[in-house]
mmCIF file of C-alpha atoms in Angstrom:
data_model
loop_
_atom_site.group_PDB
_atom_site.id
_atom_site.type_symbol
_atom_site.label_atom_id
_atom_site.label_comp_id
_atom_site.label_asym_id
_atom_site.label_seq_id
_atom_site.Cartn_x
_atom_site.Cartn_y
_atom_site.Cartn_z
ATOM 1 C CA UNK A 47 134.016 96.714 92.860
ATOM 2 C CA UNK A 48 135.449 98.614 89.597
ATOM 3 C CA UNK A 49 138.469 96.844 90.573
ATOM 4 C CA UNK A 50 137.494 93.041 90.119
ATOM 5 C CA UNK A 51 139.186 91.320 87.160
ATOM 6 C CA UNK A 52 138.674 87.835 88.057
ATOM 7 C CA UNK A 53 137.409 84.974 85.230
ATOM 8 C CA UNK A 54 133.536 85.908 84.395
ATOM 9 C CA UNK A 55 131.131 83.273 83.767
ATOM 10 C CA UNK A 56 128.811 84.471 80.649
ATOM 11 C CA UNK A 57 125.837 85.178 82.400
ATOM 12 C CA UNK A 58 127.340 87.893 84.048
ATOM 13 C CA UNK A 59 127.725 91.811 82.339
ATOM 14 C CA UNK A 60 131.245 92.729 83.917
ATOM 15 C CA UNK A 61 133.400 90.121 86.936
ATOM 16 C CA UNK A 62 131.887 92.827 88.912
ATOM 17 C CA UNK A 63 128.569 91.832 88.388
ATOM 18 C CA UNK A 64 129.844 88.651 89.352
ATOM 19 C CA UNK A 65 131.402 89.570 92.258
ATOM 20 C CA UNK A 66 128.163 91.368 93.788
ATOM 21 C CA UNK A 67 125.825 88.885 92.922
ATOM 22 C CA UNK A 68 128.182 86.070 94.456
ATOM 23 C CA UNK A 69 128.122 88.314 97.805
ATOM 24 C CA UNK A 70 124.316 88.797 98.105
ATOM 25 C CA UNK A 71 123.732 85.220 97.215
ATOM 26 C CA UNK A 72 125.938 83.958 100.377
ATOM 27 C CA UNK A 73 124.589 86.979 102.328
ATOM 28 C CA UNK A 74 120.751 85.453 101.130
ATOM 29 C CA UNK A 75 121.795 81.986 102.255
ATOM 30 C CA UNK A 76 122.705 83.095 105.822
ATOM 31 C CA UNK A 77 119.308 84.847 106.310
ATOM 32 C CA UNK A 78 117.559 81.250 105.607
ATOM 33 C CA UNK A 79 120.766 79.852 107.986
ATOM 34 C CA UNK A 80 119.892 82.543 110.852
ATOM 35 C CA UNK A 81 116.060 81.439 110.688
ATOM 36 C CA UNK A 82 117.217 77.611 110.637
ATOM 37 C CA UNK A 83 119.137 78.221 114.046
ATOM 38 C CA UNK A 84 116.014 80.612 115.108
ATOM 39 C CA UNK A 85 113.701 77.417 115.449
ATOM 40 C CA UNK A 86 116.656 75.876 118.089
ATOM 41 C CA UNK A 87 116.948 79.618 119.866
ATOM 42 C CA UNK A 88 113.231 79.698 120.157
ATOM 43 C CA UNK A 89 112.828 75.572 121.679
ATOM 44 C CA UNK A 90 115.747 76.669 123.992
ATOM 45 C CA UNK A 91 113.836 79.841 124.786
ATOM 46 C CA UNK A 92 110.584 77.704 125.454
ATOM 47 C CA UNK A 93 111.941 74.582 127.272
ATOM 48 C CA UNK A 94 114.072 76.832 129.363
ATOM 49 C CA UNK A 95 110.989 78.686 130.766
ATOM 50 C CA UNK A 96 109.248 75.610 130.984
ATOM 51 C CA UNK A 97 112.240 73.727 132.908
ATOM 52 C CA UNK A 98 114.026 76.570 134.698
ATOM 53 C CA UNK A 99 115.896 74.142 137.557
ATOM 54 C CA UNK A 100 116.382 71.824 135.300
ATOM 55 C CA UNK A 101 118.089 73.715 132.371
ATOM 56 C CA UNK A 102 120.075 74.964 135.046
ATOM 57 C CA UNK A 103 121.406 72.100 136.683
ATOM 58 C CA UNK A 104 122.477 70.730 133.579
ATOM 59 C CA UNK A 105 124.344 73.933 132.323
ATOM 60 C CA UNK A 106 126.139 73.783 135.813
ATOM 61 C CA UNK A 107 127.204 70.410 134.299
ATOM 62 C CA UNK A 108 128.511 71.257 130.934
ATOM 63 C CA UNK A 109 132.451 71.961 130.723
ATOM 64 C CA UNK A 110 133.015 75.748 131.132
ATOM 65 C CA UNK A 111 136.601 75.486 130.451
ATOM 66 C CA UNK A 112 136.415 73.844 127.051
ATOM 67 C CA UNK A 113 133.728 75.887 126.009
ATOM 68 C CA UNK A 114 135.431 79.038 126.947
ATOM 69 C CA UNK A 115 138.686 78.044 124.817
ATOM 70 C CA UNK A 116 136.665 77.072 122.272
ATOM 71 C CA UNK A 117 135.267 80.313 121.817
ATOM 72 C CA UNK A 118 138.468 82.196 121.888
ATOM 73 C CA UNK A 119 139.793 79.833 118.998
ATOM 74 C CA UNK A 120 136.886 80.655 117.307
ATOM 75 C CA UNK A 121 137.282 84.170 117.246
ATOM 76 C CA UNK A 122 140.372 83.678 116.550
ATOM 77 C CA UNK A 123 140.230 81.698 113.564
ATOM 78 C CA UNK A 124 138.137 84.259 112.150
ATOM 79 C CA UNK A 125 140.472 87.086 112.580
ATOM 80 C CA UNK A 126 142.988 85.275 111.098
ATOM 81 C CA UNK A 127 140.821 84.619 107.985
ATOM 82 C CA UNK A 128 140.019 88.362 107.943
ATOM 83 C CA UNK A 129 143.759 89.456 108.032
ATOM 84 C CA UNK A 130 144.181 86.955 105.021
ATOM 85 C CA UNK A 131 141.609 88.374 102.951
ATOM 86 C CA UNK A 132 143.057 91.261 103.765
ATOM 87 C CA UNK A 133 146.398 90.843 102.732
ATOM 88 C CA UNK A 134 144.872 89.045 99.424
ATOM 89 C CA UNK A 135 143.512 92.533 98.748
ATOM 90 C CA UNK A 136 146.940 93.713 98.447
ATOM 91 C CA UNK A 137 148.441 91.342 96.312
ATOM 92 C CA UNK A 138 149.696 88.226 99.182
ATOM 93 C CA UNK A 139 149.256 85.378 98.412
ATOM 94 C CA UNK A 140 151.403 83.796 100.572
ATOM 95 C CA UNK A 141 150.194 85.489 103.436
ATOM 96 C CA UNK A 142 146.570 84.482 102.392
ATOM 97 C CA UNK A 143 147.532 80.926 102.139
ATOM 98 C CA UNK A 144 149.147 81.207 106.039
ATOM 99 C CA UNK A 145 145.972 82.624 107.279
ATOM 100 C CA UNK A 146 143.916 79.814 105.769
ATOM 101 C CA UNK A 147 146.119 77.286 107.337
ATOM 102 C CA UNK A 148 146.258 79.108 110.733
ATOM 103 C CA UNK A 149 142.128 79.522 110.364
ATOM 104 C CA UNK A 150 141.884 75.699 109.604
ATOM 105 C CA UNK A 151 144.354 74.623 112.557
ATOM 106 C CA UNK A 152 142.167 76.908 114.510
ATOM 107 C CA UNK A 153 138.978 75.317 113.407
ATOM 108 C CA UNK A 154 140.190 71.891 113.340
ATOM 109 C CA UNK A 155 141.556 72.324 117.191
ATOM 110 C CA UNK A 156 137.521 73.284 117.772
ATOM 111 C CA UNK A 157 136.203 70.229 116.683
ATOM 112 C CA UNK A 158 138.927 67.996 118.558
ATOM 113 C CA UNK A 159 137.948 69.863 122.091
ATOM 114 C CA UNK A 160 134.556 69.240 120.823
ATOM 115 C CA UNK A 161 134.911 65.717 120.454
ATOM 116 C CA UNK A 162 137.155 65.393 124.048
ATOM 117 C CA UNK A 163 133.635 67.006 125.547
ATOM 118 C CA UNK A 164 131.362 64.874 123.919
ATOM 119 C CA UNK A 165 133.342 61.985 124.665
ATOM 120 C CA UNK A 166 133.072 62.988 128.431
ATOM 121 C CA UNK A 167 129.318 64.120 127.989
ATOM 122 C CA UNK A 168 128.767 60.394 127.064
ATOM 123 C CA UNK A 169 131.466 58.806 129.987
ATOM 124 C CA UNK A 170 128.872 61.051 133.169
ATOM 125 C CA UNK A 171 125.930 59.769 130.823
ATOM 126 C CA UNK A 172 124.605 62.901 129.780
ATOM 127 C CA UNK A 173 123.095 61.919 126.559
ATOM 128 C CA UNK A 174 119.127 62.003 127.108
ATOM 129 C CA UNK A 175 117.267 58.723 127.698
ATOM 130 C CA UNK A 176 117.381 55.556 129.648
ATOM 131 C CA UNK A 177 120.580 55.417 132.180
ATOM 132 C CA UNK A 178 120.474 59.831 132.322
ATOM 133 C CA UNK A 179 123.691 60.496 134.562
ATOM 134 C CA UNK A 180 121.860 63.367 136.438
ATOM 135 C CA UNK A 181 119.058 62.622 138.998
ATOM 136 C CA UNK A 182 116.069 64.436 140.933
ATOM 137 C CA UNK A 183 113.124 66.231 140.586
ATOM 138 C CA UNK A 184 114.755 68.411 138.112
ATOM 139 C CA UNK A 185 116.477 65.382 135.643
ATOM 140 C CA UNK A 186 113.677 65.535 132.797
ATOM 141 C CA UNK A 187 114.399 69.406 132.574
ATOM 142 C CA UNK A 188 118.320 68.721 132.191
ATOM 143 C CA UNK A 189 117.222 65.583 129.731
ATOM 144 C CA UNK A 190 116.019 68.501 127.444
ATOM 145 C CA UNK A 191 118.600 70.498 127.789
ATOM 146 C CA UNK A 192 121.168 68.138 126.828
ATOM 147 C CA UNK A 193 118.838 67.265 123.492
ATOM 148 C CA UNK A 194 119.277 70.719 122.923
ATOM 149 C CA UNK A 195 122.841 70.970 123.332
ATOM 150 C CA UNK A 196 123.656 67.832 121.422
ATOM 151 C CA UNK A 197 121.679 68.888 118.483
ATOM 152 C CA UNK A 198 123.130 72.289 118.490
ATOM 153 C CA UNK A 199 126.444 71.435 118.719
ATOM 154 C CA UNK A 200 125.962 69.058 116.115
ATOM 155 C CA UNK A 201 124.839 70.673 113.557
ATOM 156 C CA UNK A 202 127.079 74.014 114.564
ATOM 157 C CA UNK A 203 129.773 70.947 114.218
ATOM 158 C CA UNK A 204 128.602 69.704 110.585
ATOM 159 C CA UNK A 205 128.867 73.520 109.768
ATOM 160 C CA UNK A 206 132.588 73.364 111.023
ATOM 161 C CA UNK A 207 133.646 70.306 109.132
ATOM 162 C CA UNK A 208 131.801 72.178 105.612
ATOM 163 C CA UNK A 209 133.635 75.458 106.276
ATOM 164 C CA UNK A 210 136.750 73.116 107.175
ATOM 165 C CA UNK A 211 136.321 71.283 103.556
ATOM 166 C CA UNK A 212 135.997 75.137 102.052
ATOM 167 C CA UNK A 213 138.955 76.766 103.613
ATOM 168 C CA UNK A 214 140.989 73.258 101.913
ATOM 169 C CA UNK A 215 139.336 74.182 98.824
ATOM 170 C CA UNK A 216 140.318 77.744 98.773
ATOM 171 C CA UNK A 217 143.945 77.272 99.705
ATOM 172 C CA UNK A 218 144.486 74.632 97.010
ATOM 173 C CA UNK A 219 143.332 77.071 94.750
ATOM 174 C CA UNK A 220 145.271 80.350 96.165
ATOM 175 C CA UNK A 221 148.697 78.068 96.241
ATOM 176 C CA UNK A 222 147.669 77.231 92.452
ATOM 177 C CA UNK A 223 147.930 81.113 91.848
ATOM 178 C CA UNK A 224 143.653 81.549 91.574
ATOM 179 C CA UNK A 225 143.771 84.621 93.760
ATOM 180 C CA UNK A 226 145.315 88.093 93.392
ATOM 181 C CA UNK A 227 144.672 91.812 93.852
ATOM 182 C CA UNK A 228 141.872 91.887 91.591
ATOM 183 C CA UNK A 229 139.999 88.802 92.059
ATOM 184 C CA UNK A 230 139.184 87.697 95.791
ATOM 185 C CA UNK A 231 135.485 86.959 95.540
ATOM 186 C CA UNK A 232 136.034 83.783 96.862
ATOM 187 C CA UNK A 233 137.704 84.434 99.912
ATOM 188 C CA UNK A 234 135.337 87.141 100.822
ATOM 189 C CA UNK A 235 132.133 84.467 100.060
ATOM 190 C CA UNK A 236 133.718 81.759 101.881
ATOM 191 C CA UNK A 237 135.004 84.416 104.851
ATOM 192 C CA UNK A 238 131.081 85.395 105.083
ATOM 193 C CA UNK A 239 130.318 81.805 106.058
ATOM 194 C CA UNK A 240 133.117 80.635 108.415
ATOM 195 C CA UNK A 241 131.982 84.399 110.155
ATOM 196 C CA UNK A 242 128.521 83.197 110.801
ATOM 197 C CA UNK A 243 129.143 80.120 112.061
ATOM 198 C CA UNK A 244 131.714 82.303 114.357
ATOM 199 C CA UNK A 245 128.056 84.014 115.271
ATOM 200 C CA UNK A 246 126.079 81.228 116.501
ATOM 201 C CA UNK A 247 128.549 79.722 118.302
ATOM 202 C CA UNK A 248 128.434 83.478 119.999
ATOM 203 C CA UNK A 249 124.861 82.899 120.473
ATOM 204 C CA UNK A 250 125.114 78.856 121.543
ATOM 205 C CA UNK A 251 128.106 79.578 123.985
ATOM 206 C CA UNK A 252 126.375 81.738 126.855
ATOM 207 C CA UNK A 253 123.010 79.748 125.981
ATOM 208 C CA UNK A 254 124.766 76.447 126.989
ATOM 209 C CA UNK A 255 127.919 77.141 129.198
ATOM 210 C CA UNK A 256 126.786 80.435 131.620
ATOM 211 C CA UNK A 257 123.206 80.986 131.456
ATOM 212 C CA UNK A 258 122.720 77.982 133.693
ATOM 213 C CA UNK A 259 125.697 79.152 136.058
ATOM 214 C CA UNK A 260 124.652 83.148 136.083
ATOM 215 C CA UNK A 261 122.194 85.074 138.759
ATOM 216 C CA UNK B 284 148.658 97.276 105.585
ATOM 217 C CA UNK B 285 149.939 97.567 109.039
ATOM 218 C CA UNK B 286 146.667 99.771 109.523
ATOM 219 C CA UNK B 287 144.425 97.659 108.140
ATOM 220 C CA UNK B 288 145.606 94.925 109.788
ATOM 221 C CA UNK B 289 145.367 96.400 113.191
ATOM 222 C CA UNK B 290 141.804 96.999 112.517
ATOM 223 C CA UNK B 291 141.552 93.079 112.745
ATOM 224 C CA UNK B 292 143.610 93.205 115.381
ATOM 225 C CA UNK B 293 141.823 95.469 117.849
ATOM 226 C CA UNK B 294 138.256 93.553 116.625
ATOM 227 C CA UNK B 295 140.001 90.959 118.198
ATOM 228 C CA UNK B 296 140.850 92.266 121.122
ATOM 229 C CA UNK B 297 137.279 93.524 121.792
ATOM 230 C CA UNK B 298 135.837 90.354 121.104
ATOM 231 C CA UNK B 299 138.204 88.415 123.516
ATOM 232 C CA UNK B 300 137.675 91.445 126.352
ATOM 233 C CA UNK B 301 133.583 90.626 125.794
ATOM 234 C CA UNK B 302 134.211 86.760 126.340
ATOM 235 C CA UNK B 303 135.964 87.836 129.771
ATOM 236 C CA UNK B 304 133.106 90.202 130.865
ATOM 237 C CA UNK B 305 130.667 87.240 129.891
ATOM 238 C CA UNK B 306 132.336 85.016 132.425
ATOM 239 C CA UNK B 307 132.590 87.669 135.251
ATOM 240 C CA UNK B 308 128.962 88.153 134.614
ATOM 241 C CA UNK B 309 127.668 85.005 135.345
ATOM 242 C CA UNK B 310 129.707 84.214 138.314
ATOM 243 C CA UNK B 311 129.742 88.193 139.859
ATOM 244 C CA UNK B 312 126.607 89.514 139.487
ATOM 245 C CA UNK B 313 123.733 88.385 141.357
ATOM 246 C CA UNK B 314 120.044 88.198 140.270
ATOM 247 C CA UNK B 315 118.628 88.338 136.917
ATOM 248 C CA UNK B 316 121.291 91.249 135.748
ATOM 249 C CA UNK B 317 123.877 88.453 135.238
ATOM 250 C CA UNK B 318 122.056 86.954 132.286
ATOM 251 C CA UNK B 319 120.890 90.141 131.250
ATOM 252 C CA UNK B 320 124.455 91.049 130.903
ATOM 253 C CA UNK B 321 125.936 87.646 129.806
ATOM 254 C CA UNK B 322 123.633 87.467 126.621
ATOM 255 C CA UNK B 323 124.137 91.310 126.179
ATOM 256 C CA UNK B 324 127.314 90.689 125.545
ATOM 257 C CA UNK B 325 126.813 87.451 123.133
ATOM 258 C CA UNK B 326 124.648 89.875 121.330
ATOM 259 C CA UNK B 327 127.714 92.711 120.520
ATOM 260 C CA UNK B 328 129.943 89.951 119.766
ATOM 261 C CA UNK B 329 127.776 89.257 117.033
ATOM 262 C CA UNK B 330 127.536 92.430 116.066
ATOM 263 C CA UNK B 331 131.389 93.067 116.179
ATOM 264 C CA UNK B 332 131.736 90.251 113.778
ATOM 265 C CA UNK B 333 129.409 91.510 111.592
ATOM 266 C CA UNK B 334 131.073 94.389 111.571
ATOM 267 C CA UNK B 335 134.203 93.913 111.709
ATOM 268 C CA UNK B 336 134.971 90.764 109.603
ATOM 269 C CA UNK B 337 132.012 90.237 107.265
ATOM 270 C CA UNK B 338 132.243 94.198 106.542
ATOM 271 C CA UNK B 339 128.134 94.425 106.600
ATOM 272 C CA UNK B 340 128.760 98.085 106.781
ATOM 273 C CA UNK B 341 130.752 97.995 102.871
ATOM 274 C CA UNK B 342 128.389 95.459 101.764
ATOM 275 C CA UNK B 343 126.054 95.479 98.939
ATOM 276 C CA UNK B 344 122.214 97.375 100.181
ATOM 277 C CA UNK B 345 121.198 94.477 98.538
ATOM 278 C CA UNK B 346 122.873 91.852 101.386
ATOM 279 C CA UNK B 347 122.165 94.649 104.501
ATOM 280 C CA UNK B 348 118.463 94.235 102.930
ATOM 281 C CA UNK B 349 118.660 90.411 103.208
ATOM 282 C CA UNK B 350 120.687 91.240 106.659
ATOM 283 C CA UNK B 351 117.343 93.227 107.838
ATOM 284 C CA UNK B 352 114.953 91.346 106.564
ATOM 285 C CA UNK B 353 116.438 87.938 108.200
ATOM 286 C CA UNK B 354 116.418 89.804 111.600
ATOM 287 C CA UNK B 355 112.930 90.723 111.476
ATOM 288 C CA UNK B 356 111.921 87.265 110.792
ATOM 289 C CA UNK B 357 114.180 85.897 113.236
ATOM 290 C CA UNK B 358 112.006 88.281 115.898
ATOM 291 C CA UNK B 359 108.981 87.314 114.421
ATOM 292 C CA UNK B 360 109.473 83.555 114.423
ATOM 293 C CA UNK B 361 111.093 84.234 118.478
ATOM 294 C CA UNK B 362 108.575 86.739 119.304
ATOM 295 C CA UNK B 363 105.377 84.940 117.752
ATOM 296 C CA UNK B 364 106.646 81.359 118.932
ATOM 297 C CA UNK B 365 107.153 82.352 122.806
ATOM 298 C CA UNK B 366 104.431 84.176 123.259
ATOM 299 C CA UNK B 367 102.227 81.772 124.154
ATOM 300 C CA UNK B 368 104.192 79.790 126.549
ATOM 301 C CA UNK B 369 105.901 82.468 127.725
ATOM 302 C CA UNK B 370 102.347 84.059 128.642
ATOM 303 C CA UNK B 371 99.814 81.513 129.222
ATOM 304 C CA UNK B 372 98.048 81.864 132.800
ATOM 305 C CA UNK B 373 95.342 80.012 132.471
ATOM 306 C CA UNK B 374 97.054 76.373 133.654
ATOM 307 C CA UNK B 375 99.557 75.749 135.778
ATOM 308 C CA UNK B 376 102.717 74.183 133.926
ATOM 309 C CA UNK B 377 102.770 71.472 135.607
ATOM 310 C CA UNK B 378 105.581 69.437 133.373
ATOM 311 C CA UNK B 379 108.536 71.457 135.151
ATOM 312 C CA UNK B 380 109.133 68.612 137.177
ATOM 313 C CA UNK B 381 110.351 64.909 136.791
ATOM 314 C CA UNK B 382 108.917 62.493 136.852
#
């Protein structure tokens, strides 16, 4: 951190000081993140034991396929955002501004598969309530289940579209010269947030897609 | 920069090789293993992306405090919340089935 020469507000000793205390503060927000997606984990964990046929039947109708690529673009993105904050580190940043564009394509291909499953979630009437596309014994289990999964996805969605509107921000700012070797606190804050919502996707993805299909 | 990039690289390459033991998982092994195994491996993806992009290991003790301390709470509020339901024996649950 002896390195950092970025611009220093005053509050700050050294832009190291900055630096750190920008890092921990992201870090603190995505402890109070984790335990706002604990309180879905823990209904899914609940309802699931409650509705075991049910939460099944409706996870053997979810799309595997789209949630499977989804996950590998995902993963993907967020390599390529850690190869440009790597290559920021070392004084490109051209190749910075690539990776941000690859991360957003990445991220913005997400949401569009996203919106092609919805869009057939709502076509087989799986949204929960009057006209539910899936019927038996088991259909108020699966009812749940999709409440669940359209709640999760949405908000894991809204967290997209924000870390969409961030990566903009940043490479507006790197193309306008903002970053170099010794100031890339930004990128590192920013890369700490499209990484988590990487996470619970990894978390969401199994929950939603395989659980229901596995055993 | 070739090496550090690689380090991204492989990362990667784990994280993709996970995803495709996650989906032989749930449709090869039988029983309760599967999802043992399928959210196993949900569980070191995380962790490789902790890891591997969002450096926890080079980060301040500060954030691995905050990084502890939201993990413990996150098995508290799991832990504490399913207990109940998850233990209960003295009524059926009798709202497993619809209508």
């Amino acid at each position: 951190m002896s390195e950092v020469a970025g611009p220093r507000s005053l509050q700050y000793e050294t832009p190291a000081h900055q630096a750190d205390a920008a890092m921990v503060g992201m870090w603190l927000f995505l402890a109070t993140e984790l335990l706002f997606f604990g309180g879905l984990f823990l209904t899914f964990l609940v309802c699931r034991h409650q509705h075991p046929l049910g939460f099944a039947l409706a996870g053997r109708n979810t799309e595997l396929v789209i949630g499977a690529v989804n996950t590998v673009l995902l993963v993907t993105s967020s390599a390529s955002y850690g190869a440009g904050l790597l290559l920021i580190e070392r004084g490109s940043r051209r190749g910075l501004v690539l990776a941000l564009a690859v991360t957003a394509a990445l991220g913005a291909s997400f949401l569009i598969l996203k919106g092609f499953e919805w869009r057939d979630d709502f076509r087989r009437h799986l949204f929960p309530g009057a006209g539910f596309g899936l019927s038996g014994e088991d259909a108020g289990g699966a009812q749940l289940f999709f409440a669940f999964y359209f709640i999760a996805t949405g908000l894991h969605g809204v967290h997209m579209l924000v870390g969409l509107g961030l990566l903009g921000w940043l490479a507006l700012r790197a193309r306008g010269g903002a970053f170099d070797r010794g100031w890339t606190t930004p990128v590192a804050v920013v890369g700490l947030y499209w990484s988590f919502v990487d996470m619970v996707w990894l978390i969401l993805f199994p929950l939603i897609y395989l659980l229901g299909r596995a055993g | 920069m070739i090496r550090a990039l690689r380090g991204v690289a492989i990362a990667w390459l784990i994280l993709v090789l996970l995803l495709a033991e996650e989906l032989v998982a749930t449709f090869v092994v039988p029983g309760r293993l599967g999802p043992c195994i399928v959210l196993g491996s949900g569980m070191v993806m995380v962790a490789v992306v902790g890891f591997a992009f969002m450096r926890l290991r080079g980060s301040a003790s500060l954030a691995q405090a905050f990084v502890v301390a939201a993990l413990f709470w996150l098995l508290v509020l799991l832990g504490l919340g399913s207990m109940d339901p998850l233990t209960r024996t003295d009524y059926p649950v009798a709202v497993t089935r619809f209508p």
